[in-house]
CSV table of C-alpha atoms in Angstrom, one decimal:
chain,number,residue,atom,x,y,z
A,1,MET,CA,-22.1,69.7,27.3
A,2,THR,CA,-25.0,68.8,29.2
A,3,THR,CA,-26.0,65.0,30.4
A,4,THR,CA,-29.6,63.7,30.4
A,5,LEU,CA,-30.3,61.7,34.0
A,6,ALA,CA,-28.7,64.1,35.6
A,7,ARG,CA,-28.0,63.7,39.7
A,8,PRO,CA,-29.7,65.8,42.6
A,9,ALA,CA,-27.0,67.8,44.3
A,10,ALA,CA,-28.6,66.5,47.3
A,11,LEU,CA,-27.4,63.6,47.3
A,12,ASP,CA,-24.2,64.6,46.5
A,13,ASP,CA,-23.1,63.7,50.2
A,14,ARG,CA,-24.3,60.5,50.8
A,15,PRO,CA,-22.5,57.3,52.0
A,16,ALA,CA,-21.4,55.6,48.6
A,17,HIS,CA,-21.9,51.5,50.6
A,18,ARG,CA,-26.4,53.7,51.2
A,19,ASP,CA,-26.4,55.4,47.7
A,20,PRO,CA,-28.9,53.5,45.1
A,21,ASN,CA,-27.6,55.1,42.4
A,22,VAL,CA,-23.6,54.0,43.5
A,23,LEU,CA,-25.8,50.7,43.7
A,24,ARG,CA,-26.8,50.5,40.5
A,25,TRP,CA,-23.5,51.2,39.0
A,26,LEU,CA,-22.3,48.5,40.9
A,27,GLY,CA,-23.9,45.8,39.8
A,28,ALA,CA,-23.3,46.7,36.6
A,29,TYR,CA,-20.1,46.9,36.6
A,30,GLY,CA,-19.6,43.6,39.1
A,31,ALA,CA,-22.0,41.8,36.5
A,32,SER,CA,-19.5,43.1,33.7
A,33,ALA,CA,-16.4,42.1,35.7
A,34,ILE,CA,-17.9,38.6,35.8
A,35,ALA,CA,-18.6,38.3,32.3
A,36,ASP,CA,-14.9,39.5,31.6
A,37,ASN,CA,-13.8,36.2,33.7
A,38,VAL,CA,-16.5,34.2,31.8
A,39,TYR,CA,-15.0,35.5,28.0
A,40,TYR,CA,-11.4,35.2,28.8
A,41,ILE,CA,-12.4,31.8,30.5
A,42,ALA,CA,-14.3,30.8,26.7
A,43,LEU,CA,-11.7,31.9,24.5
A,44,SER,CA,-8.4,30.2,25.7
A,45,TRP,CA,-10.2,27.1,25.7
A,46,ALA,CA,-11.6,28.0,22.1
A,47,ALA,CA,-8.4,28.9,21.0
A,48,VAL,CA,-6.8,25.9,23.2
A,49,GLN,CA,-8.5,23.3,21.3
A,50,ALA,CA,-7.5,24.8,17.8
A,51,GLY,CA,-4.1,24.9,18.7
A,52,THR,CA,-0.8,24.7,21.0
A,53,PRO,CA,-0.6,26.6,24.2
A,54,THR,CA,2.0,28.9,22.8
A,55,GLN,CA,-0.8,30.0,19.8
A,56,ALA,CA,-3.4,30.4,22.1
A,57,GLY,CA,-1.5,32.5,24.6
A,58,LEU,CA,-1.1,34.4,21.9
A,59,VAL,CA,-4.4,34.6,20.6
A,60,THR,CA,-5.6,35.9,23.9
A,61,ALA,CA,-2.5,38.3,25.0
A,62,VAL,CA,-3.4,39.9,21.8
A,63,SER,CA,-6.1,42.3,22.3
A,64,ALA,CA,-3.5,44.3,24.7
A,65,VAL,CA,-2.2,45.8,21.8
A,66,PRO,CA,-5.1,47.5,20.3
A,67,ARG,CA,-5.6,48.4,24.0
A,68,ALA,CA,-2.3,50.2,24.3
A,69,LEU,CA,-2.4,51.5,20.6
A,70,LEU,CA,-6.1,53.6,21.5
A,71,MET,CA,-6.8,53.8,24.9
A,72,LEU,CA,-5.4,57.2,24.8
A,73,GLY,CA,-8.0,58.5,22.3
A,74,GLY,CA,-10.2,55.9,24.5
A,75,GLY,CA,-9.9,58.6,27.3
A,76,VAL,CA,-10.5,61.5,25.1
A,77,VAL,CA,-14.2,59.8,23.8
A,78,ALA,CA,-15.2,59.5,27.3
A,79,ASP,CA,-14.3,63.0,28.0
A,80,ARG,CA,-16.2,64.3,24.8
A,81,TYR,CA,-19.3,62.4,24.8
A,82,GLY,CA,-19.2,61.5,28.7
A,83,PRO,CA,-18.6,58.7,30.6
A,84,ARG,CA,-22.2,56.9,30.6
A,85,ARG,CA,-22.8,57.3,27.3
A,86,VAL,CA,-19.7,55.8,26.6
A,87,VAL,CA,-19.6,53.0,28.8
A,88,LEU,CA,-23.7,52.2,27.6
A,89,GLY,CA,-22.3,52.0,24.3
A,90,SER,CA,-19.1,50.1,24.2
A,91,SER,CA,-20.9,47.7,26.8
A,92,ALA,CA,-24.1,47.2,24.0
A,93,ALA,CA,-21.6,46.8,21.6
A,94,ARG,CA,-19.6,44.1,24.0
A,95,CYS,CA,-22.3,42.3,23.7
A,96,LEU,CA,-23.1,41.9,20.6
A,97,LEU,CA,-19.1,41.1,19.6
A,98,VAL,CA,-19.5,38.2,22.3
A,99,VAL,CA,-22.9,37.0,20.8
A,100,SER,CA,-21.7,36.9,17.3
A,101,ALA,CA,-18.3,34.7,18.7
A,102,ALA,CA,-21.1,32.8,20.2
A,103,GLY,CA,-22.9,32.3,16.9
A,104,LEU,CA,-19.9,31.4,15.0
A,105,LEU,CA,-18.7,28.7,17.6
A,106,LEU,CA,-22.4,27.0,16.4
A,107,ALA,CA,-22.1,27.4,13.0
A,108,THR,CA,-18.4,26.2,12.4
A,109,SER,CA,-15.0,25.3,13.9
A,110,PRO,CA,-13.4,28.3,13.6
A,111,GLY,CA,-9.6,28.4,13.5
A,112,LEU,CA,-7.0,30.7,15.3
A,113,TRP,CA,-7.1,34.0,12.9
A,114,ALA,CA,-11.2,34.1,13.3
A,115,LEU,CA,-10.3,34.1,17.3
A,116,GLY,CA,-8.0,36.0,16.8
A,117,ALA,CA,-9.9,38.4,15.1
A,118,VAL,CA,-12.3,38.3,17.5
A,119,ALA,CA,-9.4,39.2,20.7
A,120,VAL,CA,-8.8,42.0,18.6
A,121,LEU,CA,-12.1,43.6,18.2
A,122,PHE,CA,-12.8,43.4,21.9
A,123,GLY,CA,-9.6,45.2,22.8
A,124,ILE,CA,-10.2,47.8,20.7
A,125,VAL,CA,-14.1,48.1,22.4
A,126,ASP,CA,-12.1,47.7,25.4
A,127,ALA,CA,-9.7,51.1,24.7
A,128,VAL,CA,-12.9,52.8,24.8
A,129,PHE,CA,-15.0,50.8,27.4
A,130,LEU,CA,-12.5,51.0,30.3
A,131,PRO,CA,-11.5,54.6,30.2
A,132,ALA,CA,-14.6,55.8,30.4
A,133,ALA,CA,-15.7,52.7,33.6
A,134,GLY,CA,-12.7,54.6,35.0
A,135,ALA,CA,-13.9,57.8,34.5
A,136,LEU,CA,-17.6,57.2,35.2
A,137,PRO,CA,-17.3,57.4,39.2
A,138,THR,CA,-16.4,60.4,39.4
A,139,ARG,CA,-20.0,61.6,37.6
A,140,ILE,CA,-22.5,58.8,40.5
A,141,THR,CA,-21.2,60.2,44.0
A,142,GLY,CA,-20.2,63.0,45.9
A,143,ARG,CA,-15.4,63.9,45.7
A,144,SER,CA,-15.5,63.3,49.3
A,145,GLN,CA,-17.5,59.0,48.3
A,146,LEU,CA,-14.2,58.3,45.5
A,147,ALA,CA,-12.4,56.4,48.0
A,148,ARG,CA,-15.0,54.1,49.7
A,149,VAL,CA,-16.5,54.0,45.6
A,150,GLN,CA,-12.9,52.8,44.8
A,151,GLY,CA,-13.6,50.2,47.5
A,152,MET,CA,-16.6,48.5,46.7
A,153,ARG,CA,-15.1,48.2,43.2
A,154,GLY,CA,-12.1,46.7,44.0
A,155,PHE,CA,-14.3,43.9,45.7
A,156,ALA,CA,-16.7,43.2,43.1
A,157,VAL,CA,-13.6,42.9,41.0
A,158,ARG,CA,-12.1,40.0,43.5
A,159,LEU,CA,-15.5,38.6,43.7
A,160,ALA,CA,-15.6,38.8,39.9
A,161,ASN,CA,-12.8,36.6,39.9
A,162,VAL,CA,-13.7,34.5,42.3
A,163,LEU,CA,-17.3,33.2,40.6
A,164,GLY,CA,-16.6,34.2,36.8
A,165,GLY,CA,-14.1,30.9,36.5
A,166,PRO,CA,-16.4,28.3,38.2
A,167,LEU,CA,-18.7,30.1,36.0
A,168,GLY,CA,-16.7,29.6,32.6
A,169,GLY,CA,-15.8,26.3,33.0
A,170,LEU,CA,-19.6,25.8,34.0
A,171,GLY,CA,-20.5,27.3,30.5
A,172,VAL,CA,-17.9,25.5,29.3
A,173,ALA,CA,-19.1,22.0,30.5
A,174,VAL,CA,-23.0,23.1,29.8
A,175,GLY,CA,-23.3,24.0,26.8
A,176,GLY,CA,-19.3,24.0,25.4
A,177,THR,CA,-17.3,26.7,24.2
A,178,ALA,CA,-20.2,28.5,22.5
A,179,GLY,CA,-22.3,28.6,25.3
A,180,ALA,CA,-19.0,30.0,27.5
A,181,PHE,CA,-19.7,32.7,25.4
A,182,GLY,CA,-23.2,33.1,25.4
A,183,LEU,CA,-23.1,33.0,29.1
A,184,ALA,CA,-20.8,36.4,29.0
A,185,ALA,CA,-22.9,37.9,26.8
A,186,LEU,CA,-26.1,37.4,28.8
A,187,LEU,CA,-23.8,38.9,31.7
A,188,ILE,CA,-22.9,41.9,29.6
A,189,GLY,CA,-26.4,42.5,28.9
A,190,VAL,CA,-27.9,42.0,32.5
A,191,SER,CA,-25.4,45.0,33.3
A,192,LEU,CA,-27.0,47.2,30.5
A,193,PRO,CA,-30.3,48.4,31.9
A,194,LEU,CA,-28.7,49.2,35.4
A,195,LEU,CA,-26.5,51.2,33.5
A,196,TRP,CA,-29.1,53.1,32.1
A,197,ALA,CA,-31.1,53.6,35.4
A,198,VAL,CA,-27.4,55.5,36.5
A,199,ARG,CA,-27.7,58.8,36.9
A,200,VAL,CA,-24.8,61.2,36.5
A,201,GLY,CA,-24.0,64.9,37.8
A,202,PRO,CA,-23.8,67.9,34.8
A,203,LEU,CA,-20.3,69.7,35.1
A,204,SER,CA,-19.7,72.8,35.5
A,205,PRO,CA,-20.0,75.7,33.1
A,206,ASP,CA,-16.2,75.7,33.6
A,207,ASP,CA,-15.9,72.2,32.4
A,208,ALA,CA,-18.4,71.8,30.4
A,209,LYS,CA,-16.4,74.0,27.5
A,210,VAL,CA,-16.8,73.4,24.0
A,211,ARG,CA,-14.0,70.7,22.4
A,212,GLY,CA,-12.2,71.6,20.0
A,213,ALA,CA,-10.4,68.7,17.5
A,214,VAL,CA,-9.6,65.2,19.1
A,215,LEU,CA,-6.1,65.4,18.6
A,216,ASP,CA,-6.6,68.8,20.4
A,217,ASP,CA,-8.4,66.9,23.2
A,218,LEU,CA,-5.9,64.6,23.8
A,219,LYS,CA,-2.9,66.9,23.9
A,220,ASP,CA,-5.3,69.6,26.2
A,221,GLY,CA,-5.3,66.5,28.6
A,222,LEU,CA,-1.3,65.4,28.7
A,223,ARG,CA,-1.3,69.4,29.2
A,224,HIS,CA,-3.8,68.9,32.0
A,225,ILE,CA,-1.1,65.7,33.6
A,226,ALA,CA,1.8,67.8,32.8
A,227,ARG,CA,0.8,71.2,34.9
A,228,ASP,CA,-0.4,69.3,38.0
A,229,ARG,CA,2.2,68.8,40.4
A,230,VAL,CA,0.1,65.5,41.9
A,231,LEU,CA,-0.9,64.1,38.5
A,232,ARG,CA,2.4,64.3,36.8
A,233,PRO,CA,4.4,62.3,39.3
A,234,LEU,CA,1.2,59.9,40.3
A,235,VAL,CA,0.9,58.7,36.9
A,236,LEU,CA,4.3,58.1,36.0
A,237,ALA,CA,4.9,56.1,39.3
A,238,MET,CA,1.6,54.3,38.7
A,239,ALA,CA,3.6,53.5,35.3
A,240,LEU,CA,6.6,51.9,37.2
A,241,VAL,CA,4.3,49.9,39.7
A,242,ASP,CA,2.0,48.3,36.8
A,243,LEU,CA,5.0,47.3,34.5
A,244,GLY,CA,7.0,45.7,37.6
A,245,PHE,CA,3.7,44.5,39.1
A,246,VAL,CA,1.8,43.1,36.3
A,247,GLY,CA,4.6,40.0,35.2
A,248,PRO,CA,5.1,38.2,38.2
A,249,MET,CA,1.4,38.2,39.7
A,250,ASN,CA,-0.1,36.9,36.3
A,251,LEU,CA,2.5,34.8,34.5
A,252,GLY,CA,5.3,34.8,36.8
A,253,LEU,CA,3.1,33.1,39.4
A,254,ILE,CA,2.1,29.7,37.0
A,255,LEU,CA,5.7,29.7,36.4
A,256,LEU,CA,6.6,30.0,40.1
A,257,ALA,CA,4.2,26.9,41.5
A,258,GLU,CA,5.5,25.1,38.0
A,259,GLU,CA,9.5,25.7,39.1
A,260,ARG,CA,8.1,24.6,42.4
A,261,GLY,CA,6.2,21.9,41.4
A,262,TRP,CA,2.9,23.0,43.3
A,263,GLY,CA,0.5,22.2,41.1
A,264,SER,CA,-2.4,24.2,40.1
A,265,ALA,CA,-3.9,23.4,43.2
A,266,GLY,CA,-1.0,25.1,45.4
A,267,MET,CA,-0.7,27.8,42.7
A,268,GLY,CA,-4.5,27.7,43.2
A,269,TRP,CA,-3.7,28.6,47.2
A,270,VAL,CA,-1.3,31.8,45.8
A,271,ILE,CA,-3.9,33.4,44.1
A,272,ALA,CA,-6.5,32.6,46.8
A,273,GLY,CA,-3.9,34.1,49.1
A,274,PHE,CA,-3.2,37.5,47.3
A,275,GLY,CA,-7.2,37.4,46.4
A,276,ILE,CA,-8.4,37.1,50.1
A,277,GLY,CA,-5.4,40.0,51.3
A,278,ALA,CA,-6.8,42.2,47.9
A,279,GLY,CA,-10.5,42.1,49.0
A,280,ALA,CA,-9.0,42.7,52.3
A,281,ALA,CA,-8.1,45.7,51.3
A,282,SER,CA,-11.5,46.8,49.6
A,283,LEU,CA,-13.6,46.1,52.7
A,284,LEU,CA,-11.5,48.5,54.3
A,285,LEU,CA,-11.7,51.4,52.1
A,286,THR,CA,-15.5,51.0,52.1
A,287,TRP,CA,-16.3,50.7,55.5
A,288,ARG,CA,-13.5,53.7,56.0
A,289,GLY,CA,-14.2,55.7,53.9
A,290,ARG,CA,-11.4,57.5,53.6
A,291,ILE,CA,-7.7,57.3,54.2
A,292,PRO,CA,-6.2,60.3,56.0
A,293,ARG,CA,-2.3,61.3,54.4
A,294,ALA,CA,-3.2,59.2,51.2
A,295,GLY,CA,-0.5,60.6,49.2
A,296,LEU,CA,1.5,58.8,52.3
A,297,VAL,CA,-0.6,55.4,52.5
A,298,MET,CA,-0.3,54.8,49.3
A,299,ALA,CA,3.6,55.5,48.3
A,300,VAL,CA,4.3,53.2,51.8
A,301,ALA,CA,1.8,49.9,51.0
A,302,GLU,CA,3.2,49.6,47.5
A,303,LEU,CA,6.8,49.7,48.4
A,304,GLY,CA,5.7,47.4,50.8
A,305,ALA,CA,4.0,44.7,48.3
A,306,CYS,CA,7.3,45.7,45.9
A,307,ALA,CA,9.2,44.5,48.8
A,308,ALA,CA,6.9,40.9,49.4
A,309,ILE,CA,7.2,40.0,45.2
A,310,ALA,CA,10.5,39.7,46.0
A,311,ALA,CA,10.2,37.4,48.9
A,312,LEU,CA,7.4,35.6,46.7
A,313,ALA,CA,9.8,33.5,44.8
A,314,HIS,CA,12.1,32.7,47.7
A,315,VAL,CA,9.6,30.5,49.9
A,316,ALA,CA,9.3,27.2,49.2
A,317,SER,CA,5.9,25.5,51.1
A,318,VAL,CA,2.9,26.6,49.6
A,319,PRO,CA,1.2,27.9,52.3
A,320,GLY,CA,3.8,30.0,53.0
A,321,ALA,CA,3.9,31.6,49.5
A,322,ALA,CA,0.2,31.9,50.2
A,323,GLY,CA,0.4,33.9,52.9
A,324,VAL,CA,3.4,36.0,51.6
A,325,ALA,CA,0.4,36.5,48.5
A,326,LEU,CA,-2.2,37.0,51.0
A,327,LEU,CA,0.7,40.4,52.1
A,328,VAL,CA,1.0,41.2,48.8
A,329,GLY,CA,-2.9,41.5,48.0
A,330,LEU,CA,-3.5,43.6,51.1
A,331,LEU,CA,-0.7,46.3,50.4
A,332,ALA,CA,-1.3,46.2,46.5
A,333,GLY,CA,-4.5,46.6,46.4
A,334,LEU,CA,-5.1,49.6,49.4
A,335,GLY,CA,-2.0,51.1,47.6
A,336,GLY,CA,-3.7,50.5,43.9
A,337,ALA,CA,-7.0,51.6,45.3
A,338,LEU,CA,-6.0,54.7,47.0
A,339,SER,CA,-3.7,55.4,43.7
A,340,ALA,CA,-6.6,55.8,41.8
A,341,SER,CA,-8.6,57.7,44.3
A,342,LEU,CA,-6.3,60.3,44.3
A,343,VAL,CA,-6.4,60.5,40.4
A,344,GLN,CA,-9.9,61.2,39.5
A,345,ALA,CA,-9.8,63.5,42.8
A,346,GLN,CA,-6.9,65.4,41.5
A,347,ALA,CA,-8.6,64.8,37.5
A,348,GLY,CA,-11.8,66.4,37.9
A,349,PRO,CA,-14.4,65.3,36.2
A,350,ALA,CA,-13.5,67.3,32.9
A,351,TYR,CA,-10.7,65.6,32.6
A,352,ALA,CA,-11.4,62.2,34.0
A,353,GLY,CA,-11.7,59.8,31.0
A,354,ARG,CA,-8.0,61.2,29.6
A,355,VAL,CA,-6.5,61.4,32.4
A,356,THR,CA,-7.9,57.5,33.9
A,357,ALA,CA,-6.9,56.6,29.8
A,358,VAL,CA,-3.0,58.0,30.6
A,359,SER,CA,-3.0,56.2,34.6
A,360,THR,CA,-3.7,52.6,33.6
A,361,LEU,CA,-2.9,52.4,29.9
A,362,VAL,CA,0.8,50.4,31.2
A,363,GLY,CA,-1.4,48.0,33.2
A,364,PHE,CA,-4.1,47.9,30.6
A,365,GLY,CA,-2.0,47.9,27.7
A,366,VAL,CA,1.7,47.9,27.8
A,367,ALA,CA,2.1,45.5,30.9
A,368,PRO,CA,0.4,42.4,28.9
A,369,LEU,CA,2.6,42.5,26.3
A,370,THR,CA,5.4,41.8,28.1
A,371,PHE,CA,4.7,38.3,29.5
A,372,PRO,CA,7.0,37.0,26.5
A,373,LEU,CA,10.0,38.1,28.0
A,374,VAL,CA,9.2,37.5,31.2
A,375,GLY,CA,8.5,33.9,30.2
A,376,ALA,CA,12.1,34.3,28.5
A,377,ALA,CA,13.6,35.5,31.5
A,378,ALA,CA,12.6,33.5,34.0
A,379,ASP,CA,13.4,30.3,31.8
A,380,ARG,CA,17.2,32.0,31.5
A,381,TRP,CA,18.0,33.2,34.7
A,382,GLY,CA,14.6,31.7,37.2
A,383,THR,CA,11.7,33.7,38.8
A,384,GLY,CA,13.8,34.5,41.4
A,385,PRO,CA,15.9,37.0,39.9
A,386,VAL,CA,12.8,37.8,37.3
A,387,PHE,CA,10.4,38.8,40.5
A,388,ALA,CA,14.0,40.6,42.2
A,389,SER,CA,14.4,42.6,39.4
A,390,CYS,CA,10.1,43.6,39.2
A,391,ALA,CA,10.1,44.7,42.4
A,392,ALA,CA,12.7,47.3,42.0
A,393,LEU,CA,11.2,47.9,39.1
A,394,CYS,CA,8.1,48.7,41.3
A,395,ALA,CA,9.6,49.9,44.0
A,396,ALA,CA,11.2,52.8,42.0
A,397,GLY,CA,7.6,54.0,41.6
A,398,SER,CA,6.6,53.6,44.8
A,399,LEU,CA,10.0,55.7,46.1
A,400,LEU,CA,9.3,58.1,43.3
A,401,ALA,CA,5.8,59.4,45.1
A,402,LEU,CA,7.9,59.7,48.5
A,403,CYS,CA,10.3,61.6,47.2
A,404,THR,CA,7.7,63.6,45.4
A,405,ARG,CA,6.5,66.3,48.3
A,406,ALA,CA,3.1,67.5,47.1
A,407,LEU,CA,2.1,63.8,46.1
A,408,ARG,CA,3.6,62.0,49.3
A,409,ARG,CA,1.4,65.4,51.2
A,410,ALA,CA,-2.2,64.3,49.3
A,411,GLU,CA,-5.0,64.3,51.0
A,412,LEU,CA,-8.3,62.9,49.4
A,413,PRO,CA,-11.1,65.1,50.0
A,414,GLY,CA,-13.2,65.1,52.7
């Protein structure tokens, strides 16, 4: 398989933060991430206006179902057709879908079923978009720059979280829900010419092999993970960490703020603390470019984050909780970026889409479906036991990484 707009080999070792090609990718990724935040605010607002809070929660969570069911197939598509081509096509589909939602809201007052259909379709496109977006960095820069690119990507995500909320609220205030959807579509549209200008490197002759049936390609990707001494425990550890992390640090923070009486302002400070910590970790990786003994640092950082998550439920004051959340963000951000870098370095360009799909399946597809369970458990036993149980699940993944010699001693390319 050959790819157009091939990246010259002379640029492979250029520092990522000084590489125009990587910066174009970063601009596209940042615009798309901001658009995602605006889209979810618009969808949530429209769902709240059309139904009860519980129904609105179901509408916003339903997109995780097609991601969980189809993401492995999306990884096959990314490897078969190339991540750049797939990201371009799926981004165009996302833009068209959000524009259609804006038009629907302008023409009529859609019910929950129509909004749920939009969420499901968005989840279907996401199942293809997310593996390709995760695999694209392996084709735009040298292997020695993967950690720095993950740091830049993490910082773009944090910036998108900071900017997306106010922009989504502004869109709703100025143009209603249709205006917010339109703004999201505009931001996705901005990413398209930037993505078009991104150059990707060709696969080596060994990697550019003839593809078989889709199911055979999927099995080949799973065998590739199972055979690799680093990928096999790494993917399992990431699944356990994501499964334990997503619930308490999303719905759990809302329940904790309600239980403690912090109000929305207090919850905002706690979330801001987490964002500052995660952003600092991203900047550290962007600056350093490479962390020695990456496997060991990843496992220790994530184990520390697990302990901080358990402690968060026992902090009474907002400043104390914000400080603990900052520590969670710093450690989890560092561990998460290193794990993603190790996945990309170990997978290789030919398998990057499939391995990315498997390694992020729990975080993007399965873990959000546990929110009702997290809410029911917190209602029955309180937030303390729920945070402790989720932290124990996270810790199991970190301990697996620590106890696996090949993963513990894994290094990023130098």
